[in-house]
PDB file of C-alpha atoms in Angstrom:
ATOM      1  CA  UNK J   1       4.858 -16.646 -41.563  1.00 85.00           C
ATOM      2  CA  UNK J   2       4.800 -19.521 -38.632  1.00 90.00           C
ATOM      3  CA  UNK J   3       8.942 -19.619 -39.107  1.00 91.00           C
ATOM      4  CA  UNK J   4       9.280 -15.864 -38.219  1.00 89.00           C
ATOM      5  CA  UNK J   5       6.638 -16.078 -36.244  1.00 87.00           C
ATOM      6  CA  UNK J   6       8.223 -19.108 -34.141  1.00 90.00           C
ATOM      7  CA  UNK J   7      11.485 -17.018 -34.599  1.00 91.00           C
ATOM      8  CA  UNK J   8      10.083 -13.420 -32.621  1.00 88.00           C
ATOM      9  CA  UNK J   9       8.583 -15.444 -30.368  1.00 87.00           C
ATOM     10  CA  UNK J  10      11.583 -17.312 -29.398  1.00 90.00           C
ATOM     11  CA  UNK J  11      13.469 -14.458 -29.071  1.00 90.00           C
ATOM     12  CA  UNK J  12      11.034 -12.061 -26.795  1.00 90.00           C
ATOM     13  CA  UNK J  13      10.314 -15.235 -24.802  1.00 91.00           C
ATOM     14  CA  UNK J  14      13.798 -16.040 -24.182  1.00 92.00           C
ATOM     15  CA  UNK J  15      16.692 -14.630 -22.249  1.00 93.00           C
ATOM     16  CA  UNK J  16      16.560 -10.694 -22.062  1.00 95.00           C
ATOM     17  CA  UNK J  17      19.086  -8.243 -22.853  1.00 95.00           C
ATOM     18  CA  UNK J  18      21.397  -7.552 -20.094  1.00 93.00           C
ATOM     19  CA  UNK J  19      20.759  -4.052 -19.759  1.00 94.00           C
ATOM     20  CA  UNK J  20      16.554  -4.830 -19.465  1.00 96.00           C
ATOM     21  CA  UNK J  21      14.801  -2.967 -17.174  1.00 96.00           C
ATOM     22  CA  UNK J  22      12.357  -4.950 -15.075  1.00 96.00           C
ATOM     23  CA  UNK J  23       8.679  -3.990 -14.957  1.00 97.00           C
ATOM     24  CA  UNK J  24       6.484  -6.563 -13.248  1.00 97.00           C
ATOM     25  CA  UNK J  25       2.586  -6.677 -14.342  1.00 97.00           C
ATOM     26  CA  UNK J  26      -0.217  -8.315 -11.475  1.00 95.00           C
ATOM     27  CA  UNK J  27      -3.622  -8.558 -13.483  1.00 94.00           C
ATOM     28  CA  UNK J  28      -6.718  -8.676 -11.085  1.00 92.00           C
ATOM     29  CA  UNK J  29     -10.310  -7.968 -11.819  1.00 88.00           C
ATOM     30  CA  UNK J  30     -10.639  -5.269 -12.942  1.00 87.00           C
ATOM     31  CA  UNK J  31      -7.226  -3.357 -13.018  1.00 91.00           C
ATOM     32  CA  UNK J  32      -3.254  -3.904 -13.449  1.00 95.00           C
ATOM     33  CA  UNK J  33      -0.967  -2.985 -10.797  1.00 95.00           C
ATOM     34  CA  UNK J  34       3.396  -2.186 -11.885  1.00 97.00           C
ATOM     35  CA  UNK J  35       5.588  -2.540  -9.615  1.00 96.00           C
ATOM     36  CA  UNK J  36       9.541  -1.582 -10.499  1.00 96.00           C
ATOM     37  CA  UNK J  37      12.451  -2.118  -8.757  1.00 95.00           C
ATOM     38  CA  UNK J  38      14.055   0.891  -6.683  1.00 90.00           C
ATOM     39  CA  UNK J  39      17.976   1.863  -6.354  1.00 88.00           C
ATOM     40  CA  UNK J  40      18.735  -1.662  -5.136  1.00 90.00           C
ATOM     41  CA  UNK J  41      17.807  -2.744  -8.686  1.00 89.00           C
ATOM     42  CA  UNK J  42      15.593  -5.989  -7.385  1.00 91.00           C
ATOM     43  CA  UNK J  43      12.113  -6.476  -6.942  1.00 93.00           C
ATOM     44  CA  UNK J  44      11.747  -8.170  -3.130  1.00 92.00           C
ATOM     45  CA  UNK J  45       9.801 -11.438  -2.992  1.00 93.00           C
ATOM     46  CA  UNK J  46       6.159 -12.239  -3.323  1.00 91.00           C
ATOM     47  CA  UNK J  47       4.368 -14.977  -1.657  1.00 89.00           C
ATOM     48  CA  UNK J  48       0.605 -16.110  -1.750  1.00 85.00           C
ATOM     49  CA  UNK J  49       0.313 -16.790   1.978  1.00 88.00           C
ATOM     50  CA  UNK J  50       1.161 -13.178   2.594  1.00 91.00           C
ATOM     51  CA  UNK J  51      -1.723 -12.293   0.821  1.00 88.00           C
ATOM     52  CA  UNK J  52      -4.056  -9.962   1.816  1.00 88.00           C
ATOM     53  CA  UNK J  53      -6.550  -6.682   2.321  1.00 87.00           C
ATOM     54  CA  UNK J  54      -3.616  -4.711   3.295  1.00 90.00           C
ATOM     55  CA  UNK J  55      -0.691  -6.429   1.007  1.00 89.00           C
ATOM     56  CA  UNK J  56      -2.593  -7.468  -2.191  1.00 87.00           C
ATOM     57  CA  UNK J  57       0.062  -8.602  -3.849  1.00 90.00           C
ATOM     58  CA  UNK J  58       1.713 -10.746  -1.446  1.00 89.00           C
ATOM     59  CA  UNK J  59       5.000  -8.629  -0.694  1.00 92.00           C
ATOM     60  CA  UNK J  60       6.883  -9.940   1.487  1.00 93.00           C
ATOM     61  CA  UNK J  61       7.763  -6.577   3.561  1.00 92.00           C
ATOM     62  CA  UNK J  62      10.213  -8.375   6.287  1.00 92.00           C
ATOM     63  CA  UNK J  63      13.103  -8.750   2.795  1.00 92.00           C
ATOM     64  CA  UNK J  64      15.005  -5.960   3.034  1.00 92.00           C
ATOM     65  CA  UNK J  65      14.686  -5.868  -1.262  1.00 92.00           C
ATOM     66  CA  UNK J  66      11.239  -5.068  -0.905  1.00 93.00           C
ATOM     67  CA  UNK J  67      11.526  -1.589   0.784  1.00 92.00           C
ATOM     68  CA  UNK J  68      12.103   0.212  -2.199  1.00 92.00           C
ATOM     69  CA  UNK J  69      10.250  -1.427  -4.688  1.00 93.00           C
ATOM     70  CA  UNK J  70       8.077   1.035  -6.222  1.00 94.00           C
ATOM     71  CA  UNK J  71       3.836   0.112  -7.285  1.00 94.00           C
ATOM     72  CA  UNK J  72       2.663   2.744  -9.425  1.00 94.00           C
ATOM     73  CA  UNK J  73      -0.563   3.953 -11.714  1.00 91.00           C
ATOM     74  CA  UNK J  74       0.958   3.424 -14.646  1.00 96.00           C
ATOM     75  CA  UNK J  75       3.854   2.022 -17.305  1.00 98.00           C
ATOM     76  CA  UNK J  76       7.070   4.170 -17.859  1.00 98.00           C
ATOM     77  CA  UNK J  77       9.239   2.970 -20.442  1.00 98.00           C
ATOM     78  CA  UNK J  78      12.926   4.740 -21.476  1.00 98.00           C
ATOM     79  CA  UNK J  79      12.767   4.766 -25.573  1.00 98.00           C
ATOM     80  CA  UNK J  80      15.608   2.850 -27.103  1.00 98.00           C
ATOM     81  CA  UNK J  81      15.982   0.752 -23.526  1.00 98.00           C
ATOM     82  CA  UNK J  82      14.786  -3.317 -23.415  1.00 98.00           C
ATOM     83  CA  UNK J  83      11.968  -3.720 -20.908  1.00 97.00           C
ATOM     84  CA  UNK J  84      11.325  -7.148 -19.417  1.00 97.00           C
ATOM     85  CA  UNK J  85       8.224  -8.047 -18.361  1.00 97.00           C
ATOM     86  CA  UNK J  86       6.949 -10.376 -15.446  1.00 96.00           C
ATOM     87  CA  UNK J  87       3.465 -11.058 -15.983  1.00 97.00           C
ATOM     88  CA  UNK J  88       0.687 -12.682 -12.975  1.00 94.00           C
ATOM     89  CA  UNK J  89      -2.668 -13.309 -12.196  1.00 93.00           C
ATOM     90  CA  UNK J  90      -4.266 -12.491  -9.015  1.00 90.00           C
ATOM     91  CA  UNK J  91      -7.424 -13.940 -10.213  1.00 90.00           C
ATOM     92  CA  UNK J  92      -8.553 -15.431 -13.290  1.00 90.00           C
ATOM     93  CA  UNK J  93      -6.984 -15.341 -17.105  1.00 90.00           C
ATOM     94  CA  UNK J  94      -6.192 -12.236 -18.007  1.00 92.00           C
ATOM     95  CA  UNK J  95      -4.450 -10.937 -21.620  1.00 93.00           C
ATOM     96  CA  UNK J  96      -1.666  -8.184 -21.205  1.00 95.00           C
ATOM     97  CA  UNK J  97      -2.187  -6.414 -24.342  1.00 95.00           C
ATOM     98  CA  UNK J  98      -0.100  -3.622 -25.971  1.00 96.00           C
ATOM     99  CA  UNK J  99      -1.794  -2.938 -29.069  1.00 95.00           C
ATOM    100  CA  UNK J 100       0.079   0.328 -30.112  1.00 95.00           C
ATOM    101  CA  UNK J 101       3.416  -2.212 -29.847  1.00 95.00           C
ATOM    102  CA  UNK J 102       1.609  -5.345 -31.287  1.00 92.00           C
ATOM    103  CA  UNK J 103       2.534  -7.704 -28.092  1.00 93.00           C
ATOM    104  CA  UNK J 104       0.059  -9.748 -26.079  1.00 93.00           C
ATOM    105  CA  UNK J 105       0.681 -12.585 -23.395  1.00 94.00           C
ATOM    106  CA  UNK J 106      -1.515 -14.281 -20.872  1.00 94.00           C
ATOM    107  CA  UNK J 107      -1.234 -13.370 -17.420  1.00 94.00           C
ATOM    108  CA  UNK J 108      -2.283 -16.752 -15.495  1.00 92.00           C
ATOM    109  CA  UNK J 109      -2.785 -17.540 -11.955  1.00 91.00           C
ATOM    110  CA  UNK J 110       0.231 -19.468 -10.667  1.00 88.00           C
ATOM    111  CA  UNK J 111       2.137 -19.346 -13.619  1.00 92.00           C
ATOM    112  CA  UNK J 112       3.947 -16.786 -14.462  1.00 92.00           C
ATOM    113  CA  UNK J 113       4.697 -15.169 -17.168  1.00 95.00           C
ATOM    114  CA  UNK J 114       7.631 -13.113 -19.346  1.00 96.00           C
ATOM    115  CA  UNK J 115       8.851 -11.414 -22.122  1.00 95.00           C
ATOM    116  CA  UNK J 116      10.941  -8.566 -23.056  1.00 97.00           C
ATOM    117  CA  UNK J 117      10.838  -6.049 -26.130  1.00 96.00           C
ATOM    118  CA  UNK J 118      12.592  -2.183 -26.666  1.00 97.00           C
ATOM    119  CA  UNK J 119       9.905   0.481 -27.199  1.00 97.00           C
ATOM    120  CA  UNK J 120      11.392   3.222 -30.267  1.00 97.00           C
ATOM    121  CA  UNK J 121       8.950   5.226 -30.258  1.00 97.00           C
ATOM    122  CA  UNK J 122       8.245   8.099 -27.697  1.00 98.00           C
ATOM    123  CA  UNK J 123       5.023   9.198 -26.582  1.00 98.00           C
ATOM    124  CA  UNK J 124       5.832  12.389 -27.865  1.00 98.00           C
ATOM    125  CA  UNK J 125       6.692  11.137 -31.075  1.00 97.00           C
ATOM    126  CA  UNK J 126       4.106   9.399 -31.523  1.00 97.00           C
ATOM    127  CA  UNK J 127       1.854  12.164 -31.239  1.00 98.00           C
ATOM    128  CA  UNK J 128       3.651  14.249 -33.491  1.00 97.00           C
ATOM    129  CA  UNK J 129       3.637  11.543 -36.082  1.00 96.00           C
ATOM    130  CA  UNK J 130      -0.530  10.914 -35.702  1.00 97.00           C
ATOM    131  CA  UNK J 131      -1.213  14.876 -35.402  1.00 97.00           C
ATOM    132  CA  UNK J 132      -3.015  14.102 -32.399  1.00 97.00           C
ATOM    133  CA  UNK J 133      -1.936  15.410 -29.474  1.00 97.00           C
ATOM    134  CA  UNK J 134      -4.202  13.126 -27.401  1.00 96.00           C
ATOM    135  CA  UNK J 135      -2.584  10.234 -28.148  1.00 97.00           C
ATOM    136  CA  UNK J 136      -1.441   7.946 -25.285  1.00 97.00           C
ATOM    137  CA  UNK J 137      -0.157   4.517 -25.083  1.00 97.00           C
ATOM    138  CA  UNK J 138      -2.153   2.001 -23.646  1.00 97.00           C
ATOM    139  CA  UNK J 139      -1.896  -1.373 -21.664  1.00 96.00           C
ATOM    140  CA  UNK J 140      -5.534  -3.276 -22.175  1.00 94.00           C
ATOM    141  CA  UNK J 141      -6.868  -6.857 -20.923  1.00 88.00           C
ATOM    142  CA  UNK J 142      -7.640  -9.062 -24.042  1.00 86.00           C
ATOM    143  CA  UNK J 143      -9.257 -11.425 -22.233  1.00 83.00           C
ATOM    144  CA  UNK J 144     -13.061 -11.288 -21.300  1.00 82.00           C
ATOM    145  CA  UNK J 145     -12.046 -11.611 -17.520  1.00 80.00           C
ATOM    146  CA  UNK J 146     -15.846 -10.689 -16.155  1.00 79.00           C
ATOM    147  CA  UNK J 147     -18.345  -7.584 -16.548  1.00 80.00           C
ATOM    148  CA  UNK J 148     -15.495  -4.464 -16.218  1.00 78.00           C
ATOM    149  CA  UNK J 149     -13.168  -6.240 -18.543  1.00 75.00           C
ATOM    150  CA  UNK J 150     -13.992  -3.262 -20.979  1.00 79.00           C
ATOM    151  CA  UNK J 151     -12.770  -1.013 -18.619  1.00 83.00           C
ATOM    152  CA  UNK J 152      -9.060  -2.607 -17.831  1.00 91.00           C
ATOM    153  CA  UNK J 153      -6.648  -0.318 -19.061  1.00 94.00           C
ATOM    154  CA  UNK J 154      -3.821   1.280 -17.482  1.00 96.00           C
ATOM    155  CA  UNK J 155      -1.707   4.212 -19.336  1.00 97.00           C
ATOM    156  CA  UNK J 156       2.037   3.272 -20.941  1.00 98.00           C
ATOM    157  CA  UNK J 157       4.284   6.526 -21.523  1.00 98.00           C
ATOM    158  CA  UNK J 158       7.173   6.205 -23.431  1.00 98.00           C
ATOM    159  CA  UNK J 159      10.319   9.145 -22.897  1.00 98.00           C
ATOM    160  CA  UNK J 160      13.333   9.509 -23.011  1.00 98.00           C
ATOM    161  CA  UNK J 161      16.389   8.540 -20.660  1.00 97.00           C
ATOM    162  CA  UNK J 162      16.004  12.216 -18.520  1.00 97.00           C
ATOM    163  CA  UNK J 163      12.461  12.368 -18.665  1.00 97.00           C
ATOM    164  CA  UNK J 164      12.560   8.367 -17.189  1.00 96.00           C
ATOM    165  CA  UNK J 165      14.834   9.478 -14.694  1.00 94.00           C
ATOM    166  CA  UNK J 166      12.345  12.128 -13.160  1.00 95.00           C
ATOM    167  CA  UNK J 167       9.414  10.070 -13.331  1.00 95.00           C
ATOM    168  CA  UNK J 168      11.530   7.944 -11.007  1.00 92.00           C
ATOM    169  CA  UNK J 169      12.475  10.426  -8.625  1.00 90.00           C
ATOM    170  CA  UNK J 170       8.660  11.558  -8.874  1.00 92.00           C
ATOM    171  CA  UNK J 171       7.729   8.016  -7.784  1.00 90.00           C
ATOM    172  CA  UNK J 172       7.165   6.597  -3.761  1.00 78.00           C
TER     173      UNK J 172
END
């Protein structure tokens, strides 16, 4: 068990498939914010003095790669596509959690954090397969991070490549 386990975690914590798409996670009490890269294909930089009310996460809006990164309400992942994740910490310890795709990894203040895995299962499918048409993924804090902990969730949908696509185009 600890050899295969050492061996998975090796392999999600080390380099990603080429092909990844990048989704990067901030944890903060008491919510998760995504932010994707747009057509440029790179997330612009972050930096703690920027900081603020207006630019919680520290965007640095004067890089040009910034412009059309794109912060969203929730996690869109193409089925059958790697997905790297970039985990942080505005705050205090949180725990991104994906139960439905039995991954978890700290998010920590001013360390961050990675790793990459292929969802290959739709949303869709997944509710077929259950009989429950309710069914949704979802992203949840493991971490007792203070007294709204319970309530730090943020929705994951799985689809396919076209229905990725136009959530994309849906997206500001």
């Amino acid at each position: 068990l600890v050899a295969m386990g050492i061996e998975n975690w090796n392999k999600i914590t080390g380099p990603e498939p080429e092909d990844s798409r990048l989704v990067e996670i901030t944890a903060h009490q008491f919510a998760w914010t995504a932010r994707y890269p747009g057509a440029d294909g790179e997330l612009g930089p972050r930096e703690f003095e920027l900081m603020s009310a207006a630019n919680g996460l520290g965007i640095d809006w004067e890089d040009e790669r910034s412009h059309d990164d794109l912060i969203t309400s929730e996690i869109f992942l193409e089925v059958n596509k790697p997905v790297l994740f970039r985990l942080g910490a505005k705050d205090v310890l949180h725990s991104f959690y994906l139960p439905h795709f039995r991954v978890k990894m700290d998010c920590v203040p001013g360390t961050p954090t990675r790793f990459w895995m292929t969802p290959i299962t739709t949303t869709a499918e997944m509710r077929q397969q259950l009989d429950n048409p309710e069914f949704n993924y979802v992203l949840a804090c493991a971490e007792l991070c203070g007294s709204a902990h319970w309530n730090m969730q943020m929705n994951v949908v799985v689809g396919t490549a076209e229905e990725y696509k136009e959530w994309l185009k849906e997206q500001t």
